[in-house]
Short mmCIF file of N, CA and C in Angstrom, two decimals:
data_model
loop_
_atom_site.label_atom_id
_atom_site.label_comp_id
_atom_site.label_asym_id
_atom_site.label_seq_id
_atom_site.Cartn_x
_atom_site.Cartn_y
_atom_site.Cartn_z
N MET A 1 -21.21 8.95 7.47
CA MET A 1 -19.85 8.51 7.25
C MET A 1 -19.81 7.53 6.08
N THR A 2 -18.85 7.70 5.22
CA THR A 2 -18.66 6.74 4.14
C THR A 2 -17.27 6.12 4.27
N GLY A 3 -17.09 4.99 3.68
CA GLY A 3 -15.79 4.32 3.76
C GLY A 3 -15.57 3.70 5.13
N LEU A 4 -14.33 3.37 5.39
CA LEU A 4 -13.95 2.72 6.64
C LEU A 4 -13.54 3.76 7.69
N ASN A 5 -13.65 3.38 8.95
CA ASN A 5 -13.17 4.23 10.03
C ASN A 5 -11.65 4.26 9.95
N LEU A 6 -11.08 5.44 9.83
CA LEU A 6 -9.65 5.59 9.59
C LEU A 6 -8.80 5.03 10.73
N SER A 7 -9.16 5.32 11.96
CA SER A 7 -8.38 4.83 13.10
C SER A 7 -8.40 3.31 13.19
N GLN A 8 -9.57 2.72 12.96
CA GLN A 8 -9.66 1.26 12.98
C GLN A 8 -8.88 0.65 11.82
N PHE A 9 -8.98 1.24 10.66
CA PHE A 9 -8.25 0.75 9.49
C PHE A 9 -6.75 0.75 9.76
N LYS A 10 -6.26 1.84 10.31
CA LYS A 10 -4.83 1.96 10.61
C LYS A 10 -4.41 0.93 11.66
N ALA A 11 -5.21 0.78 12.70
CA ALA A 11 -4.85 -0.10 13.82
C ALA A 11 -5.07 -1.58 13.51
N GLN A 12 -6.09 -1.90 12.74
CA GLN A 12 -6.47 -3.30 12.52
C GLN A 12 -5.93 -3.90 11.23
N ILE A 13 -5.59 -3.06 10.28
CA ILE A 13 -5.08 -3.56 8.99
C ILE A 13 -3.63 -3.14 8.79
N VAL A 14 -3.39 -1.86 8.71
CA VAL A 14 -2.07 -1.37 8.31
C VAL A 14 -0.98 -1.70 9.34
N GLN A 15 -1.21 -1.35 10.59
CA GLN A 15 -0.16 -1.56 11.59
C GLN A 15 0.21 -3.03 11.74
N PRO A 16 -0.74 -3.97 11.82
CA PRO A 16 -0.35 -5.38 11.92
C PRO A 16 0.44 -5.88 10.71
N VAL A 17 0.12 -5.38 9.54
CA VAL A 17 0.86 -5.78 8.34
C VAL A 17 2.30 -5.29 8.41
N VAL A 18 2.47 -4.02 8.75
CA VAL A 18 3.82 -3.46 8.83
C VAL A 18 4.63 -4.17 9.91
N VAL A 19 4.02 -4.44 11.06
CA VAL A 19 4.71 -5.14 12.14
C VAL A 19 5.10 -6.55 11.69
N ALA A 20 4.17 -7.28 11.07
CA ALA A 20 4.45 -8.64 10.63
C ALA A 20 5.57 -8.67 9.59
N MET A 21 5.58 -7.69 8.71
CA MET A 21 6.61 -7.64 7.68
C MET A 21 7.95 -7.14 8.23
N GLY A 22 7.90 -6.41 9.36
CA GLY A 22 9.11 -5.84 9.92
C GLY A 22 9.75 -4.81 9.01
N GLN A 23 8.90 -4.03 8.35
CA GLN A 23 9.38 -3.13 7.30
C GLN A 23 8.88 -1.70 7.47
N GLY A 24 9.52 -0.91 8.35
CA GLY A 24 9.29 0.51 8.30
C GLY A 24 8.71 1.22 9.48
N GLY A 25 8.12 0.55 10.44
CA GLY A 25 7.60 1.21 11.62
C GLY A 25 6.54 2.25 11.35
N ALA A 26 6.51 3.29 12.19
CA ALA A 26 5.47 4.32 12.13
C ALA A 26 5.45 5.05 10.80
N ALA A 27 6.60 5.29 10.20
CA ALA A 27 6.62 5.98 8.91
C ALA A 27 5.89 5.16 7.85
N ALA A 28 6.13 3.85 7.83
CA ALA A 28 5.45 2.99 6.85
C ALA A 28 3.95 2.92 7.14
N VAL A 29 3.58 2.86 8.41
CA VAL A 29 2.16 2.82 8.78
C VAL A 29 1.46 4.08 8.28
N ASN A 30 2.04 5.24 8.54
CA ASN A 30 1.41 6.49 8.11
C ASN A 30 1.42 6.63 6.59
N LEU A 31 2.49 6.20 5.95
CA LEU A 31 2.57 6.25 4.49
C LEU A 31 1.50 5.37 3.86
N LEU A 32 1.36 4.15 4.33
CA LEU A 32 0.36 3.23 3.76
C LEU A 32 -1.06 3.67 4.06
N THR A 33 -1.29 4.20 5.26
CA THR A 33 -2.63 4.70 5.60
C THR A 33 -2.98 5.89 4.72
N GLY A 34 -2.04 6.81 4.57
CA GLY A 34 -2.27 7.97 3.70
C GLY A 34 -2.43 7.58 2.25
N THR A 35 -1.67 6.61 1.81
CA THR A 35 -1.79 6.16 0.42
C THR A 35 -3.19 5.62 0.13
N ALA A 36 -3.72 4.82 1.04
CA ALA A 36 -5.08 4.30 0.85
C ALA A 36 -6.10 5.43 0.83
N LEU A 37 -5.91 6.43 1.69
CA LEU A 37 -6.82 7.59 1.68
C LEU A 37 -6.78 8.32 0.35
N VAL A 38 -5.57 8.54 -0.16
CA VAL A 38 -5.42 9.26 -1.43
C VAL A 38 -5.97 8.44 -2.59
N GLU A 39 -5.61 7.18 -2.64
CA GLU A 39 -5.92 6.36 -3.80
C GLU A 39 -7.39 5.97 -3.90
N SER A 40 -8.03 5.67 -2.76
CA SER A 40 -9.42 5.17 -2.83
C SER A 40 -10.39 5.89 -1.89
N GLY A 41 -9.88 6.78 -1.05
CA GLY A 41 -10.74 7.39 -0.06
C GLY A 41 -11.27 6.38 0.95
N LEU A 42 -10.63 5.23 1.04
CA LEU A 42 -11.09 4.10 1.85
C LEU A 42 -12.51 3.70 1.48
N SER A 43 -12.87 3.90 0.22
CA SER A 43 -14.22 3.59 -0.25
C SER A 43 -14.26 2.69 -1.47
N TYR A 44 -13.34 2.87 -2.38
CA TYR A 44 -13.41 2.16 -3.66
C TYR A 44 -12.51 0.94 -3.68
N LEU A 45 -13.08 -0.19 -4.04
CA LEU A 45 -12.33 -1.44 -4.14
C LEU A 45 -11.80 -1.68 -5.54
N ALA A 46 -12.30 -0.94 -6.49
CA ALA A 46 -11.82 -1.02 -7.87
C ALA A 46 -11.91 0.38 -8.47
N GLN A 47 -10.93 0.71 -9.28
CA GLN A 47 -10.89 2.02 -9.94
C GLN A 47 -12.12 2.16 -10.83
N LEU A 48 -12.74 3.33 -10.83
CA LEU A 48 -13.96 3.54 -11.62
C LEU A 48 -13.70 3.46 -13.12
N GLN A 49 -12.62 4.04 -13.58
CA GLN A 49 -12.28 3.98 -15.00
C GLN A 49 -10.82 3.64 -15.15
N GLY A 50 -10.52 2.38 -14.91
CA GLY A 50 -9.14 1.93 -15.00
C GLY A 50 -8.99 0.57 -14.35
N PRO A 51 -7.79 0.03 -14.39
CA PRO A 51 -7.58 -1.34 -13.92
C PRO A 51 -7.22 -1.50 -12.45
N ALA A 52 -6.95 -0.40 -11.73
CA ALA A 52 -6.43 -0.50 -10.38
C ALA A 52 -7.41 -1.17 -9.43
N LEU A 53 -6.85 -1.94 -8.47
CA LEU A 53 -7.66 -2.75 -7.57
C LEU A 53 -7.30 -2.52 -6.11
N GLY A 54 -8.27 -2.70 -5.22
CA GLY A 54 -8.06 -2.63 -3.79
C GLY A 54 -8.04 -1.20 -3.28
N LEU A 55 -7.99 -1.06 -1.97
CA LEU A 55 -7.99 0.27 -1.36
C LEU A 55 -6.74 1.06 -1.69
N TRP A 56 -5.67 0.36 -2.06
CA TRP A 56 -4.43 1.05 -2.46
C TRP A 56 -4.37 1.25 -3.96
N GLN A 57 -5.40 0.82 -4.69
CA GLN A 57 -5.53 1.04 -6.14
C GLN A 57 -4.26 0.66 -6.91
N MET A 58 -3.80 -0.56 -6.70
CA MET A 58 -2.64 -1.06 -7.42
C MET A 58 -3.12 -1.72 -8.71
N GLU A 59 -2.44 -1.41 -9.80
CA GLU A 59 -2.78 -2.03 -11.07
C GLU A 59 -2.29 -3.47 -11.11
N PRO A 60 -3.03 -4.36 -11.77
CA PRO A 60 -2.60 -5.76 -11.86
C PRO A 60 -1.18 -5.92 -12.41
N ALA A 61 -0.80 -5.11 -13.37
CA ALA A 61 0.56 -5.22 -13.93
C ALA A 61 1.61 -4.90 -12.87
N THR A 62 1.34 -3.93 -12.01
CA THR A 62 2.27 -3.59 -10.93
C THR A 62 2.34 -4.73 -9.92
N HIS A 63 1.19 -5.25 -9.56
CA HIS A 63 1.12 -6.40 -8.65
C HIS A 63 1.96 -7.56 -9.18
N ASP A 64 1.74 -7.90 -10.43
CA ASP A 64 2.46 -9.03 -11.02
C ASP A 64 3.96 -8.76 -11.11
N ASP A 65 4.32 -7.52 -11.41
CA ASP A 65 5.73 -7.15 -11.47
C ASP A 65 6.40 -7.26 -10.10
N CYS A 66 5.67 -6.92 -9.05
CA CYS A 66 6.22 -7.06 -7.69
C CYS A 66 6.58 -8.51 -7.41
N TRP A 67 5.72 -9.43 -7.86
CA TRP A 67 6.01 -10.85 -7.66
C TRP A 67 7.14 -11.32 -8.57
N THR A 68 7.09 -10.97 -9.83
CA THR A 68 8.05 -11.48 -10.81
C THR A 68 9.45 -10.92 -10.61
N ASN A 69 9.55 -9.64 -10.33
CA ASN A 69 10.85 -8.99 -10.32
C ASN A 69 11.36 -8.57 -8.95
N TRP A 70 10.61 -8.87 -7.90
CA TRP A 70 11.09 -8.49 -6.57
C TRP A 70 10.88 -9.60 -5.54
N LEU A 71 9.63 -10.00 -5.31
CA LEU A 71 9.37 -11.01 -4.29
C LEU A 71 10.02 -12.36 -4.64
N ARG A 72 10.12 -12.64 -5.89
CA ARG A 72 10.78 -13.87 -6.32
C ARG A 72 12.21 -13.95 -5.79
N TYR A 73 12.86 -12.81 -5.63
CA TYR A 73 14.23 -12.74 -5.15
C TYR A 73 14.33 -12.49 -3.64
N HIS A 74 13.18 -12.38 -2.98
CA HIS A 74 13.10 -12.18 -1.53
C HIS A 74 12.11 -13.20 -0.96
N PRO A 75 12.46 -14.49 -1.00
CA PRO A 75 11.50 -15.53 -0.64
C PRO A 75 11.00 -15.46 0.81
N ASP A 76 11.83 -15.00 1.74
CA ASP A 76 11.37 -14.89 3.13
C ASP A 76 10.27 -13.84 3.25
N LEU A 77 10.45 -12.73 2.56
CA LEU A 77 9.43 -11.67 2.59
C LEU A 77 8.18 -12.12 1.83
N ALA A 78 8.35 -12.82 0.73
CA ALA A 78 7.20 -13.36 -0.01
C ALA A 78 6.39 -14.29 0.88
N GLU A 79 7.08 -15.14 1.62
CA GLU A 79 6.39 -16.05 2.55
C GLU A 79 5.65 -15.28 3.62
N GLU A 80 6.25 -14.20 4.13
CA GLU A 80 5.60 -13.38 5.15
C GLU A 80 4.34 -12.71 4.61
N VAL A 81 4.41 -12.20 3.37
CA VAL A 81 3.23 -11.59 2.74
C VAL A 81 2.09 -12.61 2.69
N LEU A 82 2.40 -13.81 2.28
CA LEU A 82 1.37 -14.84 2.17
C LEU A 82 0.84 -15.24 3.55
N THR A 83 1.73 -15.43 4.50
CA THR A 83 1.32 -15.86 5.83
C THR A 83 0.42 -14.82 6.51
N LEU A 84 0.83 -13.56 6.48
CA LEU A 84 0.05 -12.53 7.17
C LEU A 84 -1.31 -12.30 6.52
N SER A 85 -1.46 -12.70 5.27
CA SER A 85 -2.74 -12.53 4.59
C SER A 85 -3.54 -13.83 4.49
N GLY A 86 -3.05 -14.87 5.15
CA GLY A 86 -3.78 -16.14 5.18
C GLY A 86 -3.71 -16.92 3.88
N MET A 87 -2.66 -16.74 3.12
CA MET A 87 -2.50 -17.41 1.83
C MET A 87 -1.34 -18.40 1.89
N VAL A 88 -1.31 -19.32 0.93
CA VAL A 88 -0.22 -20.29 0.88
C VAL A 88 0.53 -20.26 -0.44
N ALA A 89 0.03 -19.51 -1.41
CA ALA A 89 0.70 -19.42 -2.71
C ALA A 89 0.43 -18.04 -3.31
N GLN A 90 1.26 -17.67 -4.28
CA GLN A 90 1.09 -16.38 -4.96
C GLN A 90 -0.35 -16.25 -5.44
N GLN A 91 -0.89 -15.07 -5.27
CA GLN A 91 -2.29 -14.80 -5.58
C GLN A 91 -2.45 -13.91 -6.82
N PRO A 92 -3.60 -14.00 -7.49
CA PRO A 92 -3.85 -13.06 -8.58
C PRO A 92 -4.13 -11.67 -8.01
N ALA A 93 -3.97 -10.68 -8.84
CA ALA A 93 -4.16 -9.28 -8.41
C ALA A 93 -5.54 -9.05 -7.83
N ALA A 94 -6.55 -9.75 -8.31
CA ALA A 94 -7.92 -9.56 -7.83
C ALA A 94 -8.06 -9.83 -6.34
N THR A 95 -7.13 -10.54 -5.75
CA THR A 95 -7.15 -10.80 -4.31
C THR A 95 -7.08 -9.50 -3.53
N MET A 96 -6.48 -8.47 -4.10
CA MET A 96 -6.36 -7.18 -3.41
C MET A 96 -7.72 -6.52 -3.18
N VAL A 97 -8.73 -6.94 -3.89
CA VAL A 97 -10.07 -6.37 -3.71
C VAL A 97 -10.67 -6.83 -2.39
N TRP A 98 -10.49 -8.08 -2.03
CA TRP A 98 -11.18 -8.63 -0.87
C TRP A 98 -10.28 -8.96 0.32
N ASN A 99 -8.97 -8.99 0.14
CA ASN A 99 -8.07 -9.29 1.25
C ASN A 99 -7.26 -8.03 1.56
N LEU A 100 -7.71 -7.29 2.56
CA LEU A 100 -7.10 -6.00 2.87
C LEU A 100 -5.66 -6.13 3.33
N ARG A 101 -5.35 -7.15 4.08
CA ARG A 101 -3.97 -7.31 4.53
C ARG A 101 -3.05 -7.64 3.35
N TYR A 102 -3.53 -8.43 2.43
CA TYR A 102 -2.72 -8.73 1.24
C TYR A 102 -2.50 -7.46 0.42
N ALA A 103 -3.55 -6.69 0.23
CA ALA A 103 -3.43 -5.45 -0.55
C ALA A 103 -2.46 -4.49 0.12
N CYS A 104 -2.53 -4.39 1.45
CA CYS A 104 -1.62 -3.51 2.19
C CYS A 104 -0.18 -3.99 2.03
N ALA A 105 0.02 -5.29 2.17
CA ALA A 105 1.37 -5.84 2.02
C ALA A 105 1.93 -5.59 0.63
N MET A 106 1.10 -5.72 -0.38
CA MET A 106 1.57 -5.48 -1.75
C MET A 106 1.92 -4.00 -1.96
N ALA A 107 1.15 -3.11 -1.34
CA ALA A 107 1.50 -1.68 -1.42
C ALA A 107 2.83 -1.43 -0.72
N ARG A 108 3.06 -2.11 0.41
CA ARG A 108 4.35 -1.95 1.10
C ARG A 108 5.49 -2.48 0.24
N ILE A 109 5.25 -3.59 -0.45
CA ILE A 109 6.28 -4.13 -1.36
C ILE A 109 6.60 -3.11 -2.45
N LYS A 110 5.58 -2.49 -3.00
CA LYS A 110 5.80 -1.47 -4.04
C LYS A 110 6.72 -0.37 -3.50
N TYR A 111 6.45 0.07 -2.28
CA TYR A 111 7.30 1.11 -1.69
C TYR A 111 8.70 0.59 -1.35
N LEU A 112 8.83 -0.66 -0.94
CA LEU A 112 10.15 -1.20 -0.63
C LEU A 112 11.08 -1.18 -1.83
N ARG A 113 10.53 -1.21 -3.00
CA ARG A 113 11.32 -1.20 -4.22
C ARG A 113 11.86 0.19 -4.56
N ALA A 114 11.36 1.21 -3.89
CA ALA A 114 11.81 2.58 -4.14
C ALA A 114 13.20 2.79 -3.55
N PRO A 115 14.06 3.52 -4.24
CA PRO A 115 15.41 3.71 -3.73
C PRO A 115 15.50 4.69 -2.55
N ALA A 116 14.56 5.59 -2.42
CA ALA A 116 14.62 6.62 -1.38
C ALA A 116 14.20 6.06 -0.02
N LEU A 117 14.81 6.56 1.03
CA LEU A 117 14.43 6.19 2.38
C LEU A 117 13.08 6.80 2.73
N LEU A 118 12.36 6.17 3.65
CA LEU A 118 11.08 6.72 4.10
C LEU A 118 11.29 8.05 4.80
N PRO A 119 10.37 8.99 4.59
CA PRO A 119 10.45 10.25 5.33
C PRO A 119 10.07 10.05 6.80
N ALA A 120 10.19 11.10 7.58
CA ALA A 120 9.78 11.05 8.99
C ALA A 120 8.30 10.70 9.09
N ALA A 121 7.96 9.95 10.11
CA ALA A 121 6.59 9.45 10.29
C ALA A 121 5.57 10.57 10.46
N ASN A 122 5.99 11.72 10.98
CA ASN A 122 5.04 12.81 11.26
C ASN A 122 5.13 13.96 10.27
N ASP A 123 5.76 13.76 9.14
CA ASP A 123 5.92 14.81 8.13
C ASP A 123 4.96 14.56 6.96
N ALA A 124 3.77 15.12 7.08
CA ALA A 124 2.72 14.88 6.08
C ALA A 124 3.14 15.33 4.68
N SER A 125 3.80 16.45 4.60
CA SER A 125 4.24 16.95 3.30
C SER A 125 5.23 16.00 2.64
N ALA A 126 6.19 15.52 3.41
CA ALA A 126 7.19 14.59 2.87
C ALA A 126 6.57 13.24 2.52
N LEU A 127 5.63 12.76 3.33
CA LEU A 127 4.95 11.50 3.02
C LEU A 127 4.15 11.63 1.73
N SER A 128 3.48 12.75 1.55
CA SER A 128 2.70 12.98 0.34
C SER A 128 3.60 13.03 -0.89
N ALA A 129 4.72 13.72 -0.77
CA ALA A 129 5.68 13.80 -1.88
C ALA A 129 6.27 12.43 -2.18
N TYR A 130 6.55 11.64 -1.14
CA TYR A 130 7.09 10.30 -1.32
C TYR A 130 6.09 9.42 -2.06
N HIS A 131 4.82 9.53 -1.67
CA HIS A 131 3.76 8.79 -2.37
C HIS A 131 3.73 9.15 -3.85
N LYS A 132 3.74 10.43 -4.13
CA LYS A 132 3.67 10.88 -5.52
C LYS A 132 4.85 10.35 -6.33
N GLN A 133 6.03 10.43 -5.77
CA GLN A 133 7.24 10.04 -6.49
C GLN A 133 7.38 8.52 -6.63
N ASN A 134 6.97 7.78 -5.63
CA ASN A 134 7.30 6.35 -5.60
C ASN A 134 6.12 5.40 -5.76
N TYR A 135 4.90 5.92 -5.73
CA TYR A 135 3.73 5.05 -5.85
C TYR A 135 2.85 5.48 -7.02
N ASN A 136 2.56 6.75 -7.09
CA ASN A 136 1.63 7.25 -8.09
C ASN A 136 2.28 7.48 -9.45
N THR A 137 3.50 7.82 -9.51
CA THR A 137 4.30 8.15 -10.70
C THR A 137 4.06 9.59 -11.16
N ALA A 138 4.99 10.09 -11.92
CA ALA A 138 4.93 11.47 -12.40
C ALA A 138 3.71 11.72 -13.28
N LEU A 139 3.26 10.72 -14.01
CA LEU A 139 2.12 10.90 -14.90
C LEU A 139 0.77 10.63 -14.22
N GLY A 140 0.81 10.15 -12.98
CA GLY A 140 -0.43 9.84 -12.27
C GLY A 140 -1.19 11.08 -11.86
N ALA A 141 -2.42 10.86 -11.42
CA ALA A 141 -3.32 11.96 -11.10
C ALA A 141 -3.07 12.60 -9.74
N ALA A 142 -2.32 11.95 -8.87
CA ALA A 142 -2.12 12.49 -7.52
C ALA A 142 -1.41 13.83 -7.55
N ASN A 143 -1.79 14.69 -6.62
CA ASN A 143 -1.19 16.01 -6.46
C ASN A 143 -0.63 16.08 -5.05
N ALA A 144 0.71 16.04 -4.94
CA ALA A 144 1.34 15.96 -3.62
C ALA A 144 0.92 17.12 -2.72
N ALA A 145 0.87 18.33 -3.23
CA ALA A 145 0.50 19.48 -2.40
C ALA A 145 -0.95 19.37 -1.93
N HIS A 146 -1.81 18.94 -2.81
CA HIS A 146 -3.23 18.80 -2.48
C HIS A 146 -3.47 17.69 -1.46
N ASN A 147 -2.64 16.65 -1.47
CA ASN A 147 -2.88 15.47 -0.63
C ASN A 147 -2.24 15.53 0.75
N VAL A 148 -1.55 16.61 1.07
CA VAL A 148 -0.91 16.74 2.38
C VAL A 148 -1.93 16.56 3.50
N GLY A 149 -3.10 17.13 3.35
CA GLY A 149 -4.14 17.01 4.38
C GLY A 149 -4.56 15.58 4.63
N LEU A 150 -4.59 14.77 3.59
CA LEU A 150 -4.94 13.36 3.76
C LEU A 150 -3.86 12.61 4.53
N PHE A 151 -2.61 12.94 4.25
CA PHE A 151 -1.52 12.31 5.01
C PHE A 151 -1.52 12.82 6.45
N GLN A 152 -1.92 14.06 6.67
CA GLN A 152 -2.04 14.56 8.05
C GLN A 152 -3.12 13.79 8.79
N GLN A 153 -4.22 13.48 8.11
CA GLN A 153 -5.28 12.66 8.73
C GLN A 153 -4.74 11.28 9.08
N ALA A 154 -3.95 10.71 8.19
CA ALA A 154 -3.36 9.39 8.43
C ALA A 154 -2.46 9.42 9.66
N ILE A 155 -1.67 10.47 9.80
CA ILE A 155 -0.77 10.60 10.95
C ILE A 155 -1.58 10.71 12.24
N ALA A 156 -2.65 11.51 12.20
CA ALA A 156 -3.45 11.77 13.39
C ALA A 156 -4.33 10.60 13.82
N ALA A 157 -4.62 9.69 12.90
CA ALA A 157 -5.55 8.59 13.19
C ALA A 157 -5.02 7.65 14.25
#
């Protein structure tokens, strides 16, 4: 086995973050779990050829933009992100490499900025498409059709 145990990751990292943030329930849990599977395989803490960091492979520019243009205007949620990750002040993007709860919360913030509503919690195809459209971008390497199986694993975990 390589990487982290998927069921433990979902139960010990993702679910507590989503519950603490009060943002999305089972659909958010499955979306974030599947996103980590797609982005890093639950193995890579830094992109091999690129700037992305953490299991959710967020680029530092995206991380910083979430703070500058979104969390700054949602101080209660910003405080919750810091509290649930054991922090007291805004952190540099590199924190996503070693603080899994912080990285998960920042990925959830990225999704909160998307205009579309979350798909059904048990719809792997819709979760994969949502990831592609709202997290990976049109120019990114993710393939929504190819990644449905990974989101199905996330749902089943």
